[in-house]
Amino acid sequence: DSGVTQTPKHLITATGQRVTLRCSPRSGDLSVYWYQQSLDQGLQFLIHYYNGEERAKGNILERFSAQQFPDLHSELNLSSLELGDSALYFCASSVKGNSPLHFGNGTRLTVT
Amino acid sequence: AQKVTQAQTEISVVEKEDVTLDCVYETRDTTYYLFWYKQPPSGELVFLIRRNSFDEQNEISGRYSWNFQKSTSSFNFTITASQVVDSAVYFCALSEEGNAGNNRKLIWGLGTSLAVNP
């Protein structure tokens, strides 16, 4: 058990809808990262938060947004969903910049 | 540009065979980190090892060993006496250094799917 909790495990929704994925980092970890894993693109970095502040953005679409709250949990919001957004979304946390990432079990999103 | 290449898409071996998973990386940074992660069929990503660019010593952990060679930009992973439980997708990843040291994003290879058959 990595100590990172992601909910829900599975999400099935229709195109055009909006969903929120939630992540609780390991106790003591200030950094939260979001990754998308799809069959054709592999693992893609989306965004990084550190202690509530956005620190780095990757290949995150404008339809996607995220935030990290004062209690350090993070949410990833995906809107105007398209079929191509179907993927496994991982949250990871770390103590500091180059510490190993500890991943949650992921949220599998299926857009129909 | 930073890039990680895992040329082997799928490998199939019989239990007890040794197997090496290749990882070749490209980076312009002088300071960087390399990682290996395992993704078993259950889906979670499990951290295996981190190596920084200044430490070229090989590492052994039980049946796992890693060979880091800066001269060839490679960070290969060997499983000795493979077991069925080693069946998973293995990812190699490269860490970029951000300005503040707290900015980091991993550049991932596409993974090597290892099947260990009884």
GROMACS .gro file of C-alpha atoms in nm:
model
  230
    1ASP     CA    1   0.000   0.000   0.000
    2SER     CA    2   0.156   0.328  -0.117
    3GLY     CA    3  -0.047   0.543   0.122
    4VAL     CA    4  -0.192   0.745  -0.165
    5THR     CA    5  -0.569   0.717  -0.193
    6GLN     CA    6  -0.760   0.779  -0.510
    7THR     CA    7  -1.135   0.781  -0.551
    8PRO     CA    8  -1.333   0.659  -0.729
    9LYS     CA    9  -1.166   0.347  -0.868
   10HIS     CA   10  -1.386   0.337  -1.173
   11LEU     CA   11  -1.593   0.602  -1.344
   12ILE     CA   12  -1.817   0.557  -1.644
   13THR     CA   13  -1.972   0.865  -1.795
   14ALA     CA   14  -2.100   1.005  -2.122
   15THR     CA   15  -1.939   1.246  -2.363
   16GLY     CA   16  -1.986   1.609  -2.271
   17GLN     CA   17  -2.007   1.539  -1.900
   18ARG     CA   18  -1.783   1.661  -1.619
   19VAL     CA   19  -1.617   1.448  -1.352
   20THR     CA   20  -1.398   1.507  -1.050
   21LEU     CA   21  -1.122   1.272  -0.944
   22ARG     CA   22  -0.993   1.290  -0.591
   23CYS     CA   23  -0.654   1.215  -0.442
   24SER     CA   24  -0.526   1.208  -0.086
   25PRO     CA   25  -0.146   1.206  -0.071
   26ARG     CA   26   0.065   1.011   0.172
   27SER     CA   27   0.083   1.165   0.515
   28GLY     CA   28   0.355   1.429   0.514
   29ASP     CA   29   0.386   1.456   0.137
   30LEU     CA   30   0.341   1.810   0.011
   31SER     CA   31   0.371   1.737  -0.360
   32VAL     CA   32   0.089   1.592  -0.566
   33TYR     CA   33   0.120   1.496  -0.931
   34TRP     CA   34  -0.144   1.388  -1.177
   35TYR     CA   35  -0.071   1.152  -1.465
   36GLN     CA   36  -0.281   1.013  -1.745
   37GLN     CA   37  -0.213   0.666  -1.879
   38SER     CA   38  -0.366   0.568  -2.208
   39LEU     CA   39  -0.285   0.279  -2.438
   40ASP     CA   40  -0.166   0.492  -2.725
   41GLN     CA   41   0.019   0.765  -2.534
   42GLY     CA   42   0.157   0.585  -2.234
   43LEU     CA   43   0.203   0.780  -1.912
   44GLN     CA   44   0.168   1.155  -1.954
   45PHE     CA   45   0.237   1.411  -1.687
   46LEU     CA   46  -0.055   1.647  -1.639
   47ILE     CA   47   0.016   1.878  -1.348
   48HIS     CA   48   0.212   1.917  -1.026
   49TYR     CA   49   0.108   2.092  -0.706
   50TYR     CA   50   0.326   2.167  -0.409
   51ASN     CA   51   0.167   2.274  -0.081
   52GLY     CA   52  -0.134   2.419  -0.256
   53GLU     CA   53   0.047   2.595  -0.539
   54GLU     CA   54   0.068   2.486  -0.898
   55ARG     CA   55   0.433   2.417  -0.982
   56ALA     CA   56   0.443   2.260  -1.324
   57LYS     CA   57   0.209   2.183  -1.610
   58GLY     CA   58   0.248   1.912  -1.863
   59ASN     CA   59   0.019   1.796  -2.139
   60ILE     CA   60  -0.296   1.906  -1.966
   61LEU     CA   61  -0.589   2.007  -2.181
   62GLU     CA   62  -0.771   2.333  -2.119
   63ARG     CA   63  -1.082   2.129  -2.042
   64PHE     CA   64  -0.896   1.983  -1.745
   65SER     CA   65  -0.817   2.165  -1.425
   66ALA     CA   66  -0.684   2.072  -1.086
   67GLN     CA   67  -0.631   2.215  -0.742
   68GLN     CA   68  -0.470   2.122  -0.415
   69PHE     CA   69  -0.655   2.215  -0.100
   70PRO     CA   70  -0.518   2.332   0.237
   71ASP     CA   71  -0.544   1.978   0.373
   72LEU     CA   72  -0.322   1.877   0.075
   73HIS     CA   73  -0.576   1.658  -0.097
   74SER     CA   74  -0.612   1.728  -0.465
   75GLU     CA   75  -0.887   1.712  -0.722
   76LEU     CA   76  -0.864   1.678  -1.096
   77ASN     CA   77  -1.164   1.811  -1.285
   78LEU     CA   78  -1.231   1.689  -1.635
   79SER     CA   79  -1.501   1.863  -1.834
   80SER     CA   80  -1.664   1.839  -2.177
   81LEU     CA   81  -1.545   1.483  -2.182
   82GLU     CA   82  -1.457   1.316  -2.508
   83LEU     CA   83  -1.413   0.950  -2.595
   84GLY     CA   84  -1.039   1.006  -2.613
   85ASP     CA   85  -1.029   1.106  -2.247
   86SER     CA   86  -1.090   0.745  -2.150
   87ALA     CA   87  -0.778   0.646  -1.959
   88LEU     CA   88  -0.632   0.555  -1.626
   89TYR     CA   89  -0.563   0.865  -1.417
   90PHE     CA   90  -0.298   0.837  -1.152
   91CYS     CA   91  -0.222   1.061  -0.863
   92ALA     CA   92   0.122   1.045  -0.703
   93SER     CA   93   0.278   1.218  -0.408
   94SER     CA   94   0.628   1.279  -0.284
   95VAL     CA   95   0.796   1.450   0.007
   96LYS     CA   96   0.998   1.685  -0.210
   97GLY     CA   97   1.104   1.752  -0.567
   98ASN     CA   98   1.322   1.455  -0.642
   99SER     CA   99   1.195   1.206  -0.393
  100PRO     CA  100   1.045   0.895  -0.547
  101LEU     CA  101   0.683   0.921  -0.643
  102HIS     CA  102   0.431   0.704  -0.467
  103PHE     CA  103   0.130   0.632  -0.680
  104GLY     CA  104  -0.228   0.570  -0.595
  105ASN     CA  105  -0.415   0.281  -0.756
  106GLY     CA  106  -0.559   0.507  -1.021
  107THR     CA  107  -0.906   0.599  -1.140
  108ARG     CA  108  -1.016   0.426  -1.456
  109LEU     CA  109  -1.232   0.665  -1.656
  110THR     CA  110  -1.446   0.534  -1.936
  111VAL     CA  111  -1.625   0.786  -2.156
  112THR     CA  112  -1.905   0.639  -2.366
  113ALA     CA  113   1.480   1.693  -2.593
  114GLN     CA  114   1.433   1.458  -2.302
  115LYS     CA  115   1.326   1.113  -2.403
  116VAL     CA  116   1.314   0.761  -2.268
  117THR     CA  117   1.315   0.464  -2.501
  118GLN     CA  118   1.225   0.113  -2.403
  119ALA     CA  119   1.274  -0.069  -2.727
  120GLN     CA  120   1.135  -0.399  -2.605
  121THR     CA  121   0.758  -0.382  -2.616
  122GLU     CA  122   0.696  -0.736  -2.495
  123ILE     CA  123   0.918  -1.006  -2.356
  124SER     CA  124   0.816  -1.359  -2.276
  125VAL     CA  125   1.036  -1.592  -2.073
  126VAL     CA  126   1.004  -1.917  -1.889
  127GLU     CA  127   1.030  -1.918  -1.513
  128LYS     CA  128   1.385  -1.918  -1.376
  129GLU     CA  129   1.529  -1.754  -1.683
  130ASP     CA  130   1.720  -1.429  -1.643
  131VAL     CA  131   1.580  -1.134  -1.833
  132THR     CA  132   1.712  -0.785  -1.902
  133LEU     CA  133   1.488  -0.490  -1.976
  134ASP     CA  134   1.656  -0.214  -2.170
  135CYS     CA  135   1.620   0.158  -2.113
  136VAL     CA  136   1.793   0.429  -2.312
  137TYR     CA  137   1.747   0.794  -2.228
  138GLU     CA  138   1.825   1.135  -2.374
  139THR     CA  139   1.868   1.452  -2.174
  140ARG     CA  140   2.057   1.778  -2.186
  141ASP     CA  141   2.054   1.811  -1.809
  142THR     CA  142   2.372   1.733  -1.619
  143THR     CA  143   2.175   1.647  -1.310
  144TYR     CA  144   1.894   1.403  -1.351
  145TYR     CA  145   1.736   1.100  -1.196
  146LEU     CA  146   1.637   0.769  -1.347
  147PHE     CA  147   1.366   0.544  -1.216
  148TRP     CA  148   1.213   0.206  -1.269
  149TYR     CA  149   0.851   0.137  -1.184
  150LYS     CA  150   0.653  -0.185  -1.202
  151GLN     CA  151   0.287  -0.205  -1.300
  152PRO     CA  152   0.145  -0.549  -1.221
  153PRO     CA  153  -0.184  -0.665  -1.374
  154SER     CA  154  -0.370  -0.510  -1.081
  155GLY     CA  155  -0.277  -0.170  -1.223
  156GLU     CA  156  -0.094   0.015  -0.950
  157LEU     CA  157   0.248   0.166  -1.014
  158VAL     CA  158   0.516   0.046  -0.777
  159PHE     CA  159   0.845   0.227  -0.731
  160LEU     CA  160   1.150   0.003  -0.772
  161ILE     CA  161   1.458   0.221  -0.784
  162ARG     CA  162   1.591   0.572  -0.826
  163ARG     CA  163   1.939   0.652  -0.947
  164ASN     CA  164   2.094   0.998  -0.976
  165SER     CA  165   2.320   1.099  -1.260
  166PHE     CA  166   2.629   1.116  -1.042
  167ASP     CA  167   2.607   0.763  -0.915
  168GLU     CA  168   2.703   0.504  -1.173
  169GLN     CA  169   2.738   0.218  -0.932
  170ASN     CA  170   2.535  -0.084  -1.021
  171GLU     CA  171   2.274  -0.184  -0.770
  172ILE     CA  172   2.146  -0.521  -0.665
  173SER     CA  173   1.834  -0.586  -0.464
  174GLY     CA  174   1.758  -0.953  -0.429
  175ARG     CA  175   1.686  -1.088  -0.775
  176TYR     CA  176   1.679  -0.740  -0.924
  177SER     CA  177   1.983  -0.554  -1.049
  178TRP     CA  178   2.036  -0.233  -1.238
  179ASN     CA  179   2.319  -0.132  -1.468
  180PHE     CA  180   2.359   0.243  -1.519
  181GLN     CA  181   2.603   0.350  -1.791
  182LYS     CA  182   2.625   0.721  -1.869
  183SER     CA  183   2.855   0.653  -2.165
  184THR     CA  184   2.572   0.478  -2.345
  185SER     CA  185   2.286   0.666  -2.173
  186SER     CA  186   2.140   0.339  -2.057
  187PHE     CA  187   1.982   0.219  -1.735
  188ASN     CA  188   1.905  -0.148  -1.781
  189PHE     CA  189   1.717  -0.369  -1.541
  190THR     CA  190   1.787  -0.739  -1.495
  191ILE     CA  191   1.569  -0.991  -1.318
  192THR     CA  192   1.757  -1.305  -1.222
  193ALA     CA  193   1.575  -1.636  -1.194
  194SER     CA  194   1.245  -1.482  -1.299
  195GLN     CA  195   0.921  -1.585  -1.133
  196VAL     CA  196   0.560  -1.575  -1.246
  197VAL     CA  197   0.496  -1.292  -0.999
  198ASP     CA  198   0.741  -1.079  -1.195
  199SER     CA  199   0.490  -1.062  -1.479
  200ALA     CA  200   0.410  -0.695  -1.518
  201VAL     CA  201   0.473  -0.390  -1.729
  202TYR     CA  202   0.799  -0.222  -1.633
  203PHE     CA  203   0.854   0.146  -1.692
  204CYS     CA  204   1.175   0.339  -1.704
  205ALA     CA  205   1.149   0.711  -1.636
  206LEU     CA  206   1.370   1.020  -1.640
  207SER     CA  207   1.336   1.315  -1.407
  208GLU     CA  208   1.395   1.671  -1.524
  209GLU     CA  209   1.525   1.932  -1.285
  210GLY     CA  210   1.314   2.240  -1.251
  211ASN     CA  211   1.437   2.582  -1.149
  212ALA     CA  212   1.336   2.554  -0.789
  213GLY     CA  213   1.418   2.190  -0.750
  214ASN     CA  214   1.060   2.127  -0.659
  215ASN     CA  215   0.937   2.128  -1.013
  216ARG     CA  216   0.966   1.793  -1.166
  217LYS     CA  217   0.793   1.584  -1.420
  218LEU     CA  218   0.886   1.236  -1.513
  219ILE     CA  219   0.946   1.147  -1.874
  220TRP     CA  220   0.830   0.790  -1.916
  221GLY     CA  221   0.919   0.517  -2.155
  222LEU     CA  222   0.630   0.328  -2.308
  223GLY     CA  223   0.702   0.027  -2.092
  224THR     CA  224   0.805  -0.331  -2.147
  225SER     CA  225   0.547  -0.597  -2.084
  226LEU     CA  226   0.712  -0.897  -1.925
  227ALA     CA  227   0.536  -1.231  -1.919
  228VAL     CA  228   0.696  -1.501  -1.710
  229ASN     CA  229   0.546  -1.838  -1.792
  230PRO     CA  230   0.555  -2.138  -1.562
   0.00000   0.00000   0.00000
